[in-house]
mmCIF file of C-alpha atoms in Angstrom:
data_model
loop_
_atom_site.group_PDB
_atom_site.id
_atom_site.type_symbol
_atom_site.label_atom_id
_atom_site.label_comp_id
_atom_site.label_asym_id
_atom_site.label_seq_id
_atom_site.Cartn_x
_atom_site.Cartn_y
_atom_site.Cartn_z
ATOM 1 C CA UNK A 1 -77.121 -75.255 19.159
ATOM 2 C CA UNK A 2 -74.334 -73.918 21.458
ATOM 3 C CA UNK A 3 -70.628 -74.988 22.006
ATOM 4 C CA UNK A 4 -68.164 -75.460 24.864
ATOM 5 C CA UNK A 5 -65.457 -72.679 23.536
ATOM 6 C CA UNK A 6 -63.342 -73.809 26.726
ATOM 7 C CA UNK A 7 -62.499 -76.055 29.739
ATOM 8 C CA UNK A 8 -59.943 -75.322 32.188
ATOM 9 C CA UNK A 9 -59.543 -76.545 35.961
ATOM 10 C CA UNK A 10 -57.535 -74.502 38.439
ATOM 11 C CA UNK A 11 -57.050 -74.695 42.134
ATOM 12 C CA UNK A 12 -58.865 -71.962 44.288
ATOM 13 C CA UNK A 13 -57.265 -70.952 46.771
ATOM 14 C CA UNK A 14 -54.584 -67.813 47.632
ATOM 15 C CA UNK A 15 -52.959 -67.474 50.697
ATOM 16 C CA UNK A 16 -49.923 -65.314 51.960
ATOM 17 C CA UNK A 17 -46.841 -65.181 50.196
ATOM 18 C CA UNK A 18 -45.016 -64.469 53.001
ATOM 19 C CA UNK A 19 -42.285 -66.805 52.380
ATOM 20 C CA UNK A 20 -42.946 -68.279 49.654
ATOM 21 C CA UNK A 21 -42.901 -64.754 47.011
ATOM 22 C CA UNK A 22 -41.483 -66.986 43.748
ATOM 23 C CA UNK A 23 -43.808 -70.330 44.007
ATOM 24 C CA UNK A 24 -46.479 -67.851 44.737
ATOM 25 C CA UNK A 25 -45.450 -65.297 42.278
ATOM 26 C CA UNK A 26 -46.354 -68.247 39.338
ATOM 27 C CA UNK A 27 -49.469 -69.320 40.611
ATOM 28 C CA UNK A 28 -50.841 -66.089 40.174
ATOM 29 C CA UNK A 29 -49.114 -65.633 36.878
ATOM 30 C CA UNK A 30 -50.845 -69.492 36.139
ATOM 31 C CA UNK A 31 -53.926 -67.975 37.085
ATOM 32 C CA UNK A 32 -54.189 -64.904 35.183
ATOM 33 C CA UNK A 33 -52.984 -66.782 31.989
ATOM 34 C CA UNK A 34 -55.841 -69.265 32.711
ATOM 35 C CA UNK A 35 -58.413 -65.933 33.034
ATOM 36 C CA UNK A 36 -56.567 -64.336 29.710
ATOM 37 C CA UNK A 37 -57.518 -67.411 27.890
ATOM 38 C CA UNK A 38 -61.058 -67.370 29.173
ATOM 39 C CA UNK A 39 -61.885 -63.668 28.190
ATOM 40 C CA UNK A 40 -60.475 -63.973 24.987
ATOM 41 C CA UNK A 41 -62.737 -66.934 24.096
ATOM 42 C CA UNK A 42 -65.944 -64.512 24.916
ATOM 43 C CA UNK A 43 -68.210 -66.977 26.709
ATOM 44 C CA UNK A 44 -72.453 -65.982 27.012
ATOM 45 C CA UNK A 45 -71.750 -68.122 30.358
ATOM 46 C CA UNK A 46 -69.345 -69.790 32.819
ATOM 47 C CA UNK A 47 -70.175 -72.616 34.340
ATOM 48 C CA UNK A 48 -67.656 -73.192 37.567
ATOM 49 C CA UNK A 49 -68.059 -76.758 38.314
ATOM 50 C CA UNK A 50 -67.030 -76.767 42.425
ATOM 51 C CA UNK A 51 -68.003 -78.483 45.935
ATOM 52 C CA UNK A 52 -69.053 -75.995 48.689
ATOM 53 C CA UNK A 53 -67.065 -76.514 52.054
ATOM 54 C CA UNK A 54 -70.183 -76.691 54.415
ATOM 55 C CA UNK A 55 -70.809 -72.959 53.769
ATOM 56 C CA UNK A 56 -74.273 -73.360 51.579
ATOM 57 C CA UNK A 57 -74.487 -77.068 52.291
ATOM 58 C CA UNK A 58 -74.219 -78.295 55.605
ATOM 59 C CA UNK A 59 -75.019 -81.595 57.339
ATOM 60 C CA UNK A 60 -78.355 -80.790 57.534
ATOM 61 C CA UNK A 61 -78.577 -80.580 53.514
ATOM 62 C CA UNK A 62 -76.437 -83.513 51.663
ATOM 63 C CA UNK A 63 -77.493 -83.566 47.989
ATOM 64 C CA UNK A 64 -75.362 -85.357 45.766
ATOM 65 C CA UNK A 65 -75.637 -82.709 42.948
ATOM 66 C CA UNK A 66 -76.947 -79.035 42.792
ATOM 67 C CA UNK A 67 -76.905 -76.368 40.665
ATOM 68 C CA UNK A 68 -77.491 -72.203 40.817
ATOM 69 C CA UNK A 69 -80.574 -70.707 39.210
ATOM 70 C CA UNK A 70 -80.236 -67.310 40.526
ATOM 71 C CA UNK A 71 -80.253 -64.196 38.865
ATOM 72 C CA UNK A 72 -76.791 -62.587 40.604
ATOM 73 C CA UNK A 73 -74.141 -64.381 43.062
ATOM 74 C CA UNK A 74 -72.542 -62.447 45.832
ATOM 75 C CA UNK A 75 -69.406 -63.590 47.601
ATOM 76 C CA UNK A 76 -69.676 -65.020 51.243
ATOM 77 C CA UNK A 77 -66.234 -63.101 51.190
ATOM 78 C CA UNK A 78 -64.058 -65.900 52.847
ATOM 79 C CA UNK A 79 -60.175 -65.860 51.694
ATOM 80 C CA UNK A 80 -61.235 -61.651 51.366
ATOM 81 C CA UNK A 81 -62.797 -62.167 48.002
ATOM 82 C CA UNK A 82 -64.807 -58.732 47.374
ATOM 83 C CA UNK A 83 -68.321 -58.660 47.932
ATOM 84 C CA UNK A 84 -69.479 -58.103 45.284
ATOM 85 C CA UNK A 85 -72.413 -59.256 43.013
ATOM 86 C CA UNK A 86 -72.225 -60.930 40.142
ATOM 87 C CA UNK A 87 -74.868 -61.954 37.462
ATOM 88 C CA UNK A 88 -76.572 -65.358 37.110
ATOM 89 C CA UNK A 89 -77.949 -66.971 34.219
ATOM 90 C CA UNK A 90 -81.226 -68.389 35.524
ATOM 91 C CA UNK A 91 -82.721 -69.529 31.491
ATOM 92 C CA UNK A 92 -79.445 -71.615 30.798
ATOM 93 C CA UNK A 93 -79.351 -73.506 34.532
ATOM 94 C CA UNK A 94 -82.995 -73.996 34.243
ATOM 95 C CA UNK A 95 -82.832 -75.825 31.080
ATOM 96 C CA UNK A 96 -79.720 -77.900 32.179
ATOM 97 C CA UNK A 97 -81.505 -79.029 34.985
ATOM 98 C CA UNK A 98 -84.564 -80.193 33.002
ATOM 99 C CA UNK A 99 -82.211 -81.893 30.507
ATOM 100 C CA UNK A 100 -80.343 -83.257 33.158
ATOM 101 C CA UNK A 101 -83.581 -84.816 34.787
ATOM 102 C CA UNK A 102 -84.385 -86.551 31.306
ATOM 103 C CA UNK A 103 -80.965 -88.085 31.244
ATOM 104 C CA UNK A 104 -81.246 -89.634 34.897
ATOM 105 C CA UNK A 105 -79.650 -86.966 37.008
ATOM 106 C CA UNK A 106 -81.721 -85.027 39.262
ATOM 107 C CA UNK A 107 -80.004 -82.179 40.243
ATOM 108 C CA UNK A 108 -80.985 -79.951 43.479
ATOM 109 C CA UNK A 109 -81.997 -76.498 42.431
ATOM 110 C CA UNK A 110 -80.391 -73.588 44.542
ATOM 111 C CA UNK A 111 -81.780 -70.592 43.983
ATOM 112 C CA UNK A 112 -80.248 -68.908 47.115
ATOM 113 C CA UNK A 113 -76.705 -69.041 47.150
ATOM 114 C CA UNK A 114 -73.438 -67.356 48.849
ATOM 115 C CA UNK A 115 -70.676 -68.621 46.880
ATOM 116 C CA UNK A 116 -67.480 -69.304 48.832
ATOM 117 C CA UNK A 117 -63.657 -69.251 47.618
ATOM 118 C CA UNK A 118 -64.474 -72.658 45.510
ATOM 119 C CA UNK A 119 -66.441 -70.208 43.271
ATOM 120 C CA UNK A 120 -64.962 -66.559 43.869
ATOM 121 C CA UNK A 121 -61.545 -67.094 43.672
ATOM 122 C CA UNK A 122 -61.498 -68.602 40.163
ATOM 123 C CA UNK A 123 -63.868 -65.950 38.919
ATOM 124 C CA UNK A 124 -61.652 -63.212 40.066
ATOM 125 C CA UNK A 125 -59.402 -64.233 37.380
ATOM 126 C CA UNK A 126 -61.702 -65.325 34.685
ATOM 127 C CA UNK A 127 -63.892 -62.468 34.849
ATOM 128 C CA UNK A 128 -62.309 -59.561 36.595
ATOM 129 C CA UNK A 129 -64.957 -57.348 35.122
ATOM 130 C CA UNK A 130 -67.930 -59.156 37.076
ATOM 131 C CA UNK A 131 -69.848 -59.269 33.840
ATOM 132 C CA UNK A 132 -69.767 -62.443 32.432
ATOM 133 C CA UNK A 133 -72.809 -64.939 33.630
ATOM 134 C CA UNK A 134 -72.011 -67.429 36.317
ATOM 135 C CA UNK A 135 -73.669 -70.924 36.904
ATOM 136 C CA UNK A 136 -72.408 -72.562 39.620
ATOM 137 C CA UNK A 137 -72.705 -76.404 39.498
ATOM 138 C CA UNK A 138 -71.489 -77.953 42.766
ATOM 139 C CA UNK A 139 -70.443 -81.897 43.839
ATOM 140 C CA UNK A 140 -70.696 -83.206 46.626
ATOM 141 C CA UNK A 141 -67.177 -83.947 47.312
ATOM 142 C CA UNK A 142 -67.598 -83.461 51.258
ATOM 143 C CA UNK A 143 -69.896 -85.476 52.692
ATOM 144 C CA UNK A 144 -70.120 -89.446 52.505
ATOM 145 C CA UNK A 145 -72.158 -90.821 50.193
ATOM 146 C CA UNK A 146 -70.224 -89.098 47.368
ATOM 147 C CA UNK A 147 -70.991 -89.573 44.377
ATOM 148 C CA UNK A 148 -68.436 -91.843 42.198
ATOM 149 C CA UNK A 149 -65.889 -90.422 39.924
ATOM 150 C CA UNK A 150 -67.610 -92.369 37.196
ATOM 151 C CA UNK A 151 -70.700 -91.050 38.168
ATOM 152 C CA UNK A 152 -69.667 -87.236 38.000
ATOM 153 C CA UNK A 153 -67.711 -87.924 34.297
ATOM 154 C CA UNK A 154 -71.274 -89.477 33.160
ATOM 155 C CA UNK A 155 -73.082 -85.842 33.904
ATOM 156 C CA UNK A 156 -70.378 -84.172 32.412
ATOM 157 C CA UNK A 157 -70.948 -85.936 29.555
ATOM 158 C CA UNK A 158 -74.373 -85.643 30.134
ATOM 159 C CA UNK A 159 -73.986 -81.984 30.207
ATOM 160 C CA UNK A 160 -71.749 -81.954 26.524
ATOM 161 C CA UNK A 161 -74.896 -83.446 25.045
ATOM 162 C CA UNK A 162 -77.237 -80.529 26.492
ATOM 163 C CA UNK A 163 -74.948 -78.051 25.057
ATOM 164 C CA UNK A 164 -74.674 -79.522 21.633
ATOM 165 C CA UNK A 165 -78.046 -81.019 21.421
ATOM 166 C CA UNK A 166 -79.963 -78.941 23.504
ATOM 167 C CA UNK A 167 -78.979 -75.138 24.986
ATOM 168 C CA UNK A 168 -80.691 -72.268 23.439
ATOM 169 C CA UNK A 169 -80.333 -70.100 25.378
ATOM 170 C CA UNK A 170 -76.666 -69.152 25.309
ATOM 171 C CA UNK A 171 -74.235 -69.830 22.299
ATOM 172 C CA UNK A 172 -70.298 -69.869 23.646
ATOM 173 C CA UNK A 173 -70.214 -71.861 27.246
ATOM 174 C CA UNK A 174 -66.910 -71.822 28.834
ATOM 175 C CA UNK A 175 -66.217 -74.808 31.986
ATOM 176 C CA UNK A 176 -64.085 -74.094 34.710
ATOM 177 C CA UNK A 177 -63.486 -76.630 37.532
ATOM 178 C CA UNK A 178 -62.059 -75.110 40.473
ATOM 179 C CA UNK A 179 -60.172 -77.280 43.428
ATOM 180 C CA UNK A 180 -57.393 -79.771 44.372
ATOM 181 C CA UNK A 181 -54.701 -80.862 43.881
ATOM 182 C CA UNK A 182 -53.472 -82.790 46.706
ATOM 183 C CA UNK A 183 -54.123 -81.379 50.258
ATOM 184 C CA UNK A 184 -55.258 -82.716 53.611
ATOM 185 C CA UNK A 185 -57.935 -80.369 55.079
ATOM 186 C CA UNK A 186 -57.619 -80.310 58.867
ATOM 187 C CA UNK A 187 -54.799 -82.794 59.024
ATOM 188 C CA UNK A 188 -50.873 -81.464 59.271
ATOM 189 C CA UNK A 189 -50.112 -79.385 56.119
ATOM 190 C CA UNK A 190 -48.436 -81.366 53.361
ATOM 191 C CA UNK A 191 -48.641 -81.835 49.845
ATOM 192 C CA UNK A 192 -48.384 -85.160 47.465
ATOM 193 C CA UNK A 193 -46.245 -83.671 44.630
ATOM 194 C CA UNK A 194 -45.423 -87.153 43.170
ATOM 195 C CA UNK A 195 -49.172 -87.946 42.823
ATOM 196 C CA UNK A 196 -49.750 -84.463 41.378
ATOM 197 C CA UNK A 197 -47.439 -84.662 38.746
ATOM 198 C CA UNK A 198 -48.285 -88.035 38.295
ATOM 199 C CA UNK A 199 -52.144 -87.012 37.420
ATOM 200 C CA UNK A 200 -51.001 -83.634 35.267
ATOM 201 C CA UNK A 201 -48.789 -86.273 33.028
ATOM 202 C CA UNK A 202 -51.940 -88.374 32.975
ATOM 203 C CA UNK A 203 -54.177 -85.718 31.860
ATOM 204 C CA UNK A 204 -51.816 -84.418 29.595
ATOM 205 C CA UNK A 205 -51.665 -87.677 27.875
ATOM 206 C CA UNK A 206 -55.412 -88.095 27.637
ATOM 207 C CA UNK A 207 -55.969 -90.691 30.177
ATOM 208 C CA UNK A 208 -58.925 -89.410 31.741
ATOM 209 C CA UNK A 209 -61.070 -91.803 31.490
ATOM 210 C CA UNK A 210 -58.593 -94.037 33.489
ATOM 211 C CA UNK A 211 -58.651 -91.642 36.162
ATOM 212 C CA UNK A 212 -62.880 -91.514 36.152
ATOM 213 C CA UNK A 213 -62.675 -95.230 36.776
ATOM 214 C CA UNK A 214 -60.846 -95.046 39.993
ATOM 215 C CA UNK A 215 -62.743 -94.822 43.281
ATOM 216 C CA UNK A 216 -63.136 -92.032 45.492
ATOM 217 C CA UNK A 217 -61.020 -93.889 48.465
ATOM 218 C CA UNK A 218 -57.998 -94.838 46.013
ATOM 219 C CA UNK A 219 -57.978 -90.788 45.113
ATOM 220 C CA UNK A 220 -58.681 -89.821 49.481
ATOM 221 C CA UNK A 221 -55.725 -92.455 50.165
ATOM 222 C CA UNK A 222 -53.181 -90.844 48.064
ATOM 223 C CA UNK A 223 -54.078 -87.231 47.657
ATOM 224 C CA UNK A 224 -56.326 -86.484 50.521
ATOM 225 C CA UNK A 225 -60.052 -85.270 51.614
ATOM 226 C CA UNK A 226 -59.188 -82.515 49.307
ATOM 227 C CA UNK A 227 -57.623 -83.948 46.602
ATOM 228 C CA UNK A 228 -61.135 -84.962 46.273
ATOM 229 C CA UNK A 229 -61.630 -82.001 44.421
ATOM 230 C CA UNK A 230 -60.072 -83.473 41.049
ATOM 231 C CA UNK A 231 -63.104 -84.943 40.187
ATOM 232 C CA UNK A 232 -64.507 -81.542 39.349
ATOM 233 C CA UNK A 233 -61.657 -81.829 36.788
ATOM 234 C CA UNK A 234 -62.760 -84.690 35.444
ATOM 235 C CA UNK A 235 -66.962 -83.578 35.320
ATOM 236 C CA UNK A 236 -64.747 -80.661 33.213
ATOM 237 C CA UNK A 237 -62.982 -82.634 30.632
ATOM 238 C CA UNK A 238 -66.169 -84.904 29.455
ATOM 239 C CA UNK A 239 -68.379 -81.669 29.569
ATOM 240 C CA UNK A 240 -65.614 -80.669 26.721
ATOM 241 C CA UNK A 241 -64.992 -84.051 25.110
ATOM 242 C CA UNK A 242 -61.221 -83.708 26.162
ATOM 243 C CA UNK A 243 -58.488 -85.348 24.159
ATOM 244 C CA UNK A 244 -55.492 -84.466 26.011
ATOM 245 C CA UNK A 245 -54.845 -81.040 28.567
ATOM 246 C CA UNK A 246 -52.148 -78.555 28.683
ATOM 247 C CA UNK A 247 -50.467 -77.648 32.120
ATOM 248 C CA UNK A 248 -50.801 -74.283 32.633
ATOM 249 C CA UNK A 249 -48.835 -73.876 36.244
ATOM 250 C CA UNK A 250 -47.881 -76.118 39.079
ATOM 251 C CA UNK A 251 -46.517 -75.631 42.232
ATOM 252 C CA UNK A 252 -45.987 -77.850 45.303
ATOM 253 C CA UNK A 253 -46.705 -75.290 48.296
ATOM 254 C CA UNK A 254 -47.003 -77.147 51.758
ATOM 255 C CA UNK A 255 -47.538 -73.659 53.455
ATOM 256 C CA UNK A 256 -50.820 -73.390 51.480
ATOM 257 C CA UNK A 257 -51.383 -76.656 52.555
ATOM 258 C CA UNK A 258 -51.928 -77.489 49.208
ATOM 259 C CA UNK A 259 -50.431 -78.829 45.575
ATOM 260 C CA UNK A 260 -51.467 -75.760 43.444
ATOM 261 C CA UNK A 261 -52.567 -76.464 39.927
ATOM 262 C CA UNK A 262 -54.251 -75.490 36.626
ATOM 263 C CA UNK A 263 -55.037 -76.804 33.021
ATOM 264 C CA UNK A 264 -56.688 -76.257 30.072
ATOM 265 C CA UNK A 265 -58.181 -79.614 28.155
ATOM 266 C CA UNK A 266 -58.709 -79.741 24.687
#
């Protein structure tokens, strides 16, 4: 069967330095160290676990779970990510999403998709050369009902046991959650280092499944709509039977509206 090589979790967005050259300066560094680690490992696939921000899923499509079967990904371009297409891996989606059915979770196929900065910016770093496969598996972290923290660690578990029990189609799989930490979108910019710092430590310490058995409002009270985005870390680290993470960068930067982040777990 195949293997998760890798899990990492970075934040996904980059904005202006103006102002800010030094704090931005190491977030790209973090970045690029987290995309150096990925190449090296030589995944068949990457599977960016994300939430769309009402770009490909609006209002008038809530699903609590989807997943890309397409052959190629291009950009919708937002934050000026290039345009440019990328491959799919339609075999190794597919047969997630028929495991994933067996084990309870019925996961909306997308087969037509325009992948927005919760995707592209990530995959800028971890494949620069636009070669590597990309699956994108999206939560619905926007739109009430969500589903639960516990819920999404369960189908990242689920998903370990496709990989080792299951995938044939692909040998090295590589997980990258992209999003958080804290920020408020459409509120006044600010940033929640204490409760970033606070969840790094945690993570670093291997308490994640402490973290999966919080709710959804204790996370949007303390770290905001999206600081939401944290649970895609946590789908991340049981899709790679985490024992502890590593913290890669962090950087409290109110002018990005956002607490900037990125791991690897292990």
């Amino acid at each position: 069967m195949a293997e998760v090589v890798g899990g990492f979790a970075t934040s996904h967005i980059l904005m202006s330095s103006s102002g800010v050259e030094d704090k931005a300066g190491r977030v790209t560094k973090g970045m690029a160290e987290i995309g150096r680690r990925i190449q090296a490992l030589s995944p068949d696939v990457i599977m960016v676990v994300t939430n769309d921000h009402l770009f490909n899923f609006g209002l008038d499509l809530q699903v609590p779970f989807a997943i890309g079967t397409a052959d190629a990904y291009t950009p919708l371009g937002d934050l000026e990510v290039p345009q440019i297409e990328r491959p799919g891996h339609r075999p190794f989606a597919e047969e997630f999403l028929s495991y994933a059915a067996e084990a309870g979770f019925d996961l909306a196929r997308a087969e037509s998709l325009r992948p927005d900065h919760g995707v592209s910016v990530p995959m800028l770093f971890a494949d620069p050369s636009n070669t590597v496969p990309l699956v994108p598996l999206y939560l619905n972290l926007m739109m009430d009902p969500m589903p639960s923290p516990k819920r999404c660690w369960t189908l990242g578990e689920t998903f370990a046991d496709f990989v080792e029990r299951r995938c044939s189609t692909v040998d090295r799989v590589v997980v990258l959650a992209a999003g958080g930490l804290s920020h408020w979108v459409g509120y006044e910019p600010k940033v929640n280092e204490a409760w970033d710092r606070q969840f790094l430590a945690d993570l670093e310490a291997g308490q994640f499944l402490g973290w999966a058995g919080r709710s959804k409002d204790e996370i949007l009270e303390a770290a905001g709509n999206g600081g939401l985005e944290v649970i895609n870390w946590l789908f991340m680290a049981a899709a790679v039977r985490a024992q502890k993470s590593e913290t890669i960068y962090y950087e409290a930067i109110p002018e990005w509206m956002t607490g900037m982040g990125g791991i690897e777990a292990v």
